[in-house]
Coordinates of C-alpha atoms and ligand atoms in Angstrom, one line a residue:
M267 CA -217.4 -180.6 199.8
R268 CA -214.2 -179.4 201.4
F269 CA -212.1 -176.8 199.6
R270 CA -208.6 -175.5 199.6
I271 CA -209.0 -171.8 200.3
G272 CA -206.5 -169.0 200.1
I273 CA -207.3 -165.7 201.8
V274 CA -205.5 -162.4 200.9
G275 CA -205.5 -160.1 204.0
G276 CA -205.4 -161.1 207.7
S277 CA -207.3 -158.2 209.3
M278 CA -210.7 -158.9 210.8
G279 CA -212.4 -159.7 207.5
G280 CA -209.8 -162.3 206.5
L281 CA -209.7 -163.7 210.0
F282 CA -213.4 -164.1 210.4
A283 CA -213.6 -165.9 207.0
A284 CA -210.6 -168.1 207.8
S285 CA -211.8 -169.2 211.2
L286 CA -215.4 -170.0 210.1
L287 CA -214.2 -171.8 207.0
R288 CA -211.6 -173.8 208.9
K289 CA -214.2 -174.7 211.5
A290 CA -216.4 -176.0 208.6
G291 CA -213.5 -178.3 207.6
H292 CA -211.9 -176.4 204.7
D293 CA -208.2 -176.2 204.3
V294 CA -207.5 -172.5 204.8
Q295 CA -204.4 -170.4 204.4
V296 CA -204.2 -166.6 205.2
F297 CA -201.6 -164.4 203.5
E298 CA -201.0 -161.1 205.5
R299 CA -198.4 -158.6 204.2
S300 CA -197.5 -157.0 207.5
E301 CA -194.4 -158.5 209.0
R302 CA -195.7 -159.3 212.5
G303 CA -199.4 -159.2 212.1
L304 CA -201.6 -156.3 213.3
D305 CA -201.4 -156.7 217.1
G306 CA -201.5 -153.4 219.0
R307 CA -202.5 -151.4 216.0
G308 CA -206.2 -151.1 216.5
A309 CA -208.4 -149.0 218.9
G310 CA -212.0 -149.5 219.6
L311 CA -215.1 -150.6 217.7
V312 CA -218.8 -150.6 218.4
G313 CA -220.5 -154.0 218.9
Q314 CA -223.1 -154.8 216.3
R315 CA -225.4 -157.8 215.8
E316 CA -223.2 -159.5 213.1
L317 CA -220.2 -159.2 215.4
Y318 CA -221.9 -160.9 218.3
A319 CA -223.3 -163.6 216.0
I320 CA -220.0 -164.5 214.5
L321 CA -218.2 -164.6 217.8
R322 CA -221.0 -166.9 219.1
M323 CA -220.4 -169.2 216.1
L324 CA -216.7 -169.2 216.8
G325 CA -217.2 -169.9 220.5
C326 CA -215.5 -166.7 221.7
E327 CA -218.3 -164.4 222.6
Q328 CA -216.3 -163.2 225.6
A329 CA -214.0 -161.2 223.2
A330 CA -216.9 -158.7 222.8
R331 CA -217.0 -158.1 226.6
V332 CA -213.6 -156.5 226.7
G333 CA -214.6 -152.9 226.3
V334 CA -214.9 -149.5 227.9
L335 CA -218.3 -147.9 228.5
A336 CA -219.0 -144.3 227.6
H337 CA -221.9 -143.2 229.8
E338 CA -223.1 -140.4 227.6
R339 CA -222.5 -138.4 224.4
I340 CA -221.6 -134.8 224.6
T341 CA -221.1 -132.1 222.0
F342 CA -218.9 -129.2 222.8
A343 CA -219.5 -125.5 221.9
R344 CA -216.4 -123.7 220.6
N345 CA -215.7 -122.2 224.1
G346 CA -215.4 -125.7 225.6
S347 CA -218.7 -125.7 227.4
V348 CA -221.0 -128.7 226.8
A349 CA -223.7 -127.6 224.3
E350 CA -225.6 -130.9 224.1
R351 CA -225.8 -134.0 226.3
D352 CA -227.4 -137.3 225.3
V353 CA -227.6 -140.2 227.7
T354 CA -226.8 -143.0 225.2
P355 CA -224.4 -145.4 226.8
Q356 CA -222.0 -147.1 224.3
T357 CA -219.2 -149.6 224.7
Q358 CA -216.0 -149.5 222.7
I359 CA -214.8 -153.0 222.3
S360 CA -211.1 -153.6 222.0
W361 CA -210.1 -154.1 218.4
D362 CA -206.7 -155.5 219.5
H363 CA -208.2 -158.1 221.9
L364 CA -210.7 -159.1 219.2
Y365 CA -208.0 -159.5 216.6
R366 CA -205.8 -161.5 219.0
T367 CA -208.7 -163.8 220.0
V368 CA -209.8 -164.6 216.5
R369 CA -206.2 -165.0 215.2
H370 CA -205.5 -167.6 218.0
L371 CA -208.3 -169.7 216.6
L372 CA -206.0 -170.5 213.6
P373 CA -202.8 -172.6 213.9
P374 CA -199.7 -170.4 213.2
A375 CA -199.1 -172.2 209.9
A376 CA -202.5 -171.1 208.6
Y377 CA -201.6 -167.4 209.0
R378 CA -198.6 -166.4 207.0
V379 CA -197.2 -163.0 207.9
G380 CA -194.8 -161.0 205.7
A381 CA -196.6 -162.6 202.8
R382 CA -197.5 -159.9 200.3
V383 CA -199.6 -161.0 197.4
A384 CA -198.6 -159.5 194.1
R385 CA -201.6 -160.8 192.1
V386 CA -204.3 -163.3 191.8
E387 CA -204.9 -165.3 188.6
N388 CA -208.4 -166.4 188.2
S389 CA -209.6 -169.1 185.7
P390 CA -212.7 -171.3 185.3
S391 CA -210.8 -174.2 186.9
A392 CA -208.9 -172.6 189.9
A393 CA -207.4 -169.4 191.3
T394 CA -203.7 -168.9 191.9
I395 CA -202.1 -166.6 194.5
V396 CA -198.7 -165.2 193.3
L397 CA -196.6 -163.8 196.1
D398 CA -194.1 -160.9 195.8
D399 CA -191.2 -163.4 195.7
G400 CA -192.8 -165.3 192.8
E401 CA -194.1 -168.2 194.8
A402 CA -197.4 -169.4 193.2
L403 CA -200.1 -171.4 195.1
R404 CA -203.3 -172.8 193.5
F405 CA -206.6 -172.9 195.4
D406 CA -210.2 -173.9 194.7
L407 CA -211.2 -170.5 196.1
V408 CA -209.3 -167.3 196.7
I409 CA -211.0 -164.7 199.0
G410 CA -209.9 -161.1 198.7
A411 CA -210.0 -159.6 202.2
D412 CA -207.3 -157.1 201.3
G413 CA -209.0 -153.9 202.2
V414 CA -209.1 -150.4 200.6
G415 CA -206.2 -151.0 198.2
S416 CA -207.3 -154.5 197.2
I417 CA -205.3 -156.1 194.4
V418 CA -207.8 -159.0 194.3
R419 CA -210.5 -156.8 192.9
S420 CA -209.0 -156.9 189.4
A421 CA -209.5 -160.7 189.4
V422 CA -213.2 -160.2 189.9
S423 CA -214.1 -156.9 188.3
H424 CA -213.7 -155.9 184.7
G425 CA -214.6 -152.3 185.7
P426 CA -212.6 -149.7 187.8
T427 CA -210.9 -151.3 190.8
A428 CA -209.3 -148.2 192.4
S429 CA -210.9 -146.7 195.5
T430 CA -211.7 -143.0 195.1
Y431 CA -210.7 -140.3 197.5
A432 CA -213.6 -138.7 199.5
G433 CA -212.0 -135.3 200.0
Y434 CA -211.0 -135.5 203.6
V435 CA -208.6 -137.3 206.0
A436 CA -208.8 -138.6 209.5
W437 CA -206.0 -137.6 211.8
R438 CA -205.9 -140.1 214.7
G439 CA -204.4 -140.1 218.2
L440 CA -204.2 -142.9 220.7
I441 CA -202.6 -142.1 224.0
D442 CA -202.4 -143.6 227.5
E443 CA -205.3 -142.0 229.4
T444 CA -202.7 -141.0 232.1
T445 CA -201.1 -138.7 229.6
L446 CA -204.3 -136.8 229.0
P447 CA -204.0 -133.5 231.0
A448 CA -206.3 -133.6 234.1
E449 CA -208.4 -130.6 232.8
A450 CA -209.2 -132.5 229.6
A451 CA -209.6 -135.9 231.3
R452 CA -212.3 -134.5 233.6
V453 CA -214.7 -133.8 230.7
L454 CA -213.6 -136.4 228.1
S455 CA -213.2 -139.6 230.2
E456 CA -216.0 -142.1 229.9
R457 CA -217.9 -139.9 227.5
F458 CA -218.3 -140.1 223.7
A459 CA -217.4 -136.5 222.9
F460 CA -217.9 -134.5 219.6
F461 CA -217.1 -131.1 218.2
H462 CA -218.4 -130.1 214.8
M463 CA -217.1 -127.3 212.5
R464 CA -217.8 -126.4 208.9
G465 CA -216.2 -129.3 206.9
S466 CA -214.6 -130.8 209.9
Q467 CA -215.4 -132.9 213.0
I468 CA -213.5 -134.3 215.9
L469 CA -214.6 -137.1 218.2
G470 CA -213.0 -139.0 221.0
Y471 CA -213.6 -141.8 223.5
L472 CA -211.7 -144.2 225.8
V473 CA -210.8 -147.6 224.5
P474 CA -209.1 -150.5 226.3
G475 CA -205.3 -150.7 226.6
P476 CA -203.3 -152.6 224.0
G477 CA -203.6 -155.8 226.0
G478 CA -207.3 -155.4 226.5
E479 CA -206.9 -153.6 229.8
T480 CA -210.1 -151.9 231.0
A481 CA -209.2 -150.7 234.5
P482 CA -209.1 -146.9 235.0
G483 CA -205.5 -145.7 234.4
R484 CA -204.7 -148.5 232.0
R485 CA -207.0 -147.5 229.1
R486 CA -206.2 -145.3 226.1
Y487 CA -207.9 -142.2 224.8
N488 CA -208.7 -142.3 221.1
W489 CA -209.4 -139.2 219.1
V490 CA -210.2 -138.8 215.4
W491 CA -210.2 -135.5 213.7
Y492 CA -211.7 -135.3 210.2
R493 CA -210.3 -132.4 208.1
Q494 CA -210.6 -131.6 204.5
A495 CA -207.5 -131.9 202.2
A496 CA -207.9 -131.2 198.5
E497 CA -206.7 -133.9 196.2
G498 CA -203.2 -133.0 194.9
V499 CA -200.7 -131.0 196.8
A500 CA -202.7 -130.8 200.1
L501 CA -203.5 -134.5 200.2
D502 CA -200.0 -135.5 199.1
R503 CA -198.5 -133.5 201.9
C504 CA -200.7 -135.3 204.4
L505 CA -199.7 -138.7 203.0
T506 CA -196.0 -138.1 203.0
G507 CA -194.1 -140.2 205.4
S508 CA -191.0 -139.3 207.5
D509 CA -188.7 -140.5 204.7
G510 CA -190.3 -138.0 202.3
R511 CA -192.0 -140.7 200.3
L512 CA -195.7 -140.7 199.5
R513 CA -197.9 -143.3 201.2
E514 CA -201.0 -144.6 199.4
F515 CA -203.8 -144.5 201.9
S516 CA -202.4 -143.8 205.4
V517 CA -199.5 -142.7 207.5
A518 CA -198.8 -145.1 210.4
R519 CA -198.0 -144.1 213.9
G520 CA -194.4 -142.8 214.2
D521 CA -194.2 -142.2 210.4
M522 CA -195.6 -138.7 210.4
P523 CA -193.0 -135.9 209.8
A524 CA -192.6 -133.8 213.0
L525 CA -193.5 -130.6 211.2
L526 CA -196.9 -131.9 210.2
R527 CA -197.6 -133.1 213.7
D528 CA -196.6 -129.6 215.0
E529 CA -198.9 -127.9 212.5
L530 CA -201.7 -130.2 213.6
V531 CA -201.2 -129.3 217.3
A532 CA -201.1 -125.5 216.4
A533 CA -204.4 -125.9 214.4
A534 CA -206.0 -127.7 217.3
G535 CA -205.0 -124.8 219.6
D536 CA -206.6 -122.4 217.2
L537 CA -209.8 -124.3 216.2
L538 CA -210.8 -126.8 218.9
P539 CA -212.4 -126.5 222.3
S540 CA -209.7 -126.7 224.9
P541 CA -210.3 -130.4 226.0
F542 CA -209.8 -131.6 222.5
A543 CA -206.9 -129.2 221.8
L544 CA -205.2 -130.7 224.9
A545 CA -205.9 -134.3 223.7
V546 CA -204.4 -133.5 220.3
A547 CA -201.3 -131.9 221.9
A548 CA -200.8 -134.9 224.2
E549 CA -200.3 -137.2 221.2
P550 CA -196.6 -137.2 220.1
T551 CA -197.1 -139.7 217.2
P552 CA -200.5 -139.2 215.5
S553 CA -201.4 -141.3 212.5
L554 CA -203.4 -140.4 209.4
Q555 CA -205.9 -142.2 207.2
A556 CA -207.2 -140.7 204.0
I557 CA -210.9 -141.5 203.5
F558 CA -211.8 -143.5 200.4
D559 CA -214.9 -145.0 198.7
Y560 CA -215.3 -148.1 196.7
E561 CA -218.3 -150.1 195.7
S562 CA -218.1 -153.4 193.8
T563 CA -220.5 -154.2 191.0
R564 CA -219.4 -157.9 191.3
M565 CA -218.2 -159.7 194.4
V566 CA -217.4 -163.0 192.8
R567 CA -216.1 -164.4 189.6
D568 CA -215.0 -168.0 188.8
H569 CA -212.9 -169.0 191.8
V570 CA -212.5 -165.6 193.5
A571 CA -214.7 -163.8 196.0
L572 CA -214.3 -160.4 197.7
L573 CA -215.3 -159.5 201.2
G574 CA -215.1 -156.7 203.7
D575 CA -213.5 -153.5 202.6
A576 CA -212.1 -155.1 199.4
A577 CA -215.7 -155.4 198.3
F578 CA -217.1 -152.2 199.7
V579 CA -215.1 -149.6 201.6
V580 CA -217.1 -148.5 204.5
R581 CA -216.6 -145.0 205.8
P582 CA -215.5 -145.0 209.5
H583 CA -218.6 -142.9 210.6
T584 CA -220.8 -145.9 210.1
A585 CA -218.8 -147.9 212.7
M586 CA -219.9 -150.9 210.6
G587 CA -216.6 -152.0 208.9
V588 CA -216.0 -155.0 211.2
A589 CA -219.7 -155.9 211.4
K590 CA -220.1 -155.9 207.6
A591 CA -216.9 -158.0 207.2
A592 CA -218.4 -160.5 209.8
G593 CA -221.7 -160.5 207.8
D594 CA -219.9 -161.2 204.6
A595 CA -217.9 -164.0 206.2
M596 CA -221.0 -165.7 207.7
A597 CA -222.9 -165.5 204.4
L598 CA -220.0 -166.9 202.4
A599 CA -219.4 -169.8 204.9
A600 CA -223.1 -170.6 205.1
A601 CA -223.4 -170.7 201.3
L602 CA -220.3 -172.9 200.9
D603 CA -221.7 -175.2 203.6
R604 CA -224.8 -176.2 201.6
L605 CA -224.0 -175.6 197.9
P606 CA -221.5 -176.5 195.3
L607 CA -218.8 -173.8 194.8
E608 CA -220.2 -172.0 191.7
R609 CA -223.8 -171.9 193.1
A610 CA -222.5 -170.9 196.6
L611 CA -220.6 -167.9 195.2
F612 CA -223.7 -166.8 193.2
V613 CA -225.9 -167.0 196.4
Y614 CA -223.2 -165.1 198.4
E615 CA -223.1 -162.3 196.0
A616 CA -226.9 -162.1 195.7
E617 CA -227.1 -161.8 199.5
R618 CA -224.3 -159.3 200.2
L619 CA -224.1 -157.0 197.2
A620 CA -227.2 -155.0 198.1
E621 CA -226.1 -154.9 201.8
G622 CA -222.7 -153.6 200.9
H623 CA -224.2 -151.0 198.7
R624 CA -226.6 -149.9 201.4
I625 CA -223.9 -149.4 204.0
A626 CA -221.6 -147.6 201.5
V627 CA -224.4 -145.2 200.7
Y628 CA -225.1 -144.7 204.4
G629 CA -221.4 -143.9 205.0
R630 CA -221.3 -141.4 202.2
E631 CA -224.4 -139.7 203.5
L632 CA -222.9 -139.4 207.0
G633 CA -219.6 -138.1 205.6
R634 CA -221.3 -135.6 203.2
P635 CA -220.7 -132.5 205.4
L636 CA -217.0 -133.4 205.5
S637 CA -216.4 -133.9 201.8
A638 CA -214.6 -131.0 200.1
Ligands
FAD53 C1 -204.3 -152.3 211.7 C2 -205.8 -152.0 211.6 C3 -206.4 -151.4 212.7 C4 -207.8 -151.2 212.7 N1 -208.4 -150.7 213.8 C5 -209.7 -150.5 213.8 C6 -210.4 -150.0 215.0 O1 -209.8 -149.8 216.0 N2 -211.7 -149.9 215.0 C7 -212.5 -150.2 213.8 O2 -213.7 -150.0 213.9 N3 -211.9 -150.6 212.7 C8 -210.5 -150.8 212.7 N4 -209.9 -151.2 211.5 C9 -210.7 -151.5 210.3 C10 -211.5 -152.7 210.4 O3 -210.7 -153.8 211.0 C11 -212.1 -153.0 209.1 O4 -213.1 -152.2 208.8 C12 -212.6 -154.5 209.0 O5 -211.5 -155.4 209.3 C13 -213.0 -154.8 207.6 O6 -211.9 -154.6 206.8 P1 -211.1 -155.8 206.1 O7 -210.7 -156.9 207.0 O8 -211.9 -156.2 205.0 O9 -209.9 -154.9 205.6 P2 -208.7 -154.2 206.4 O10 -209.0 -154.2 207.8 O11 -208.4 -153.0 205.7 O12 -207.5 -155.3 206.2 C14 -206.9 -155.5 205.0 C15 -205.8 -156.4 205.3 O13 -205.2 -156.9 204.1 C16 -203.8 -156.8 204.2 N5 -203.3 -156.7 202.8 C17 -203.6 -155.7 201.9 N6 -203.1 -155.9 200.7 C18 -202.4 -157.1 200.8 C19 -201.6 -157.9 200.0 N7 -201.4 -157.5 198.7 N8 -201.1 -159.0 200.4 C20 -201.3 -159.5 201.7 N9 -202.0 -158.8 202.6 C21 -202.6 -157.6 202.2 C22 -203.6 -155.6 205.0 O14 -202.3 -155.5 205.6 C23 -204.7 -155.7 206.1 O15 -204.3 -156.5 207.2 C24 -208.5 -151.5 211.5 C25 -207.9 -152.1 210.4 C26 -206.5 -152.3 210.5 C27 -205.9 -153.0 209.2

């Protein structure tokens, strides 16, 4: 049977589901709140089995080949010397290239940007997406792929639907590799580098350029500095944008007040080994993402299903967010392919609930030393 399917959220989870379900013959419509889509806003991701599997199914395996290889992992000592070295080559695939490739599988009319969903009404006969401007559209199935702040959760769960703060934030930098001072580039380039402190960790690696460029000189250096921020005044300060207003989960590039960025650079000079301190100082417009947890007890109800981060928020240390979203999308599409809707949703939940829980627990375990 072919269904009319509405998907809330057009990041990787929503896109994977949309392209697989469209390929299977369903009538699919994605609603993405950002005005121009997400192009140019990602960095790198680690390839995993589910990612390769879904790209193969979609006929675009080549997207996983656009990446930058780090030859080894190094861990710095405080004085900037290399304390540990581990020859584990790892490729950082371009998030932007992947996003662009999968988005192009959909006709433009199937991917509505600037479409913020206000709520989803679920009933035993259908589900309705209500947009911010009041437009209401009825579907056989609505998929919530709307991430950490999911509003679709409340159409599925009768329990708590808010993600809970984990006690720390990720400050992020993404700079042209040519802007990395030579002294830092010499040690950081083509390596996956770490530095651990009590309650804090920084890591960094090269990723492709915004257009998927992988040639030396055209790539970007990505660093992520996890630091504790107590809930309340400290967290609110981190999440305040340049207009003085509080953001919910993250502060985008260019939106961080200059004072906060300057304080970050000063802290980097005080606390980090010199290569990382230089990399932080080289970023004029850092971004920030507060780290949250959420675990669903239900992934489906009536005519609504959750997938990706809407169902289980996966901490970034697992590097499994995209792979888990791909796994969810494949399981949902396979179940819809062979079963009536109600039964398919039951089977989907039975397959993916335990897996989501397992990855969420793993992420919390990895993040335990960072939680306040
Ligand atoms: C801009 C961006 C860049 C990223 N870059 C990387 C990266 O470099 N490396 C990596 O490993 N992971 C990255 N991620 C995370 C990774 O893509 C996710 O882990 C993975 O996509 C699974 O999450 P998701 O698709 O379920 O949710 P998310 O990726 O969080 O996407 C949720 C989407 O829903 C949209 N949305 C939310 N609420 C509404 C609403 N009410 N109405 C309409 N739309 C809504 C959001 O705008 C967003 O596009 C990035 C995510 C984003 C959004």
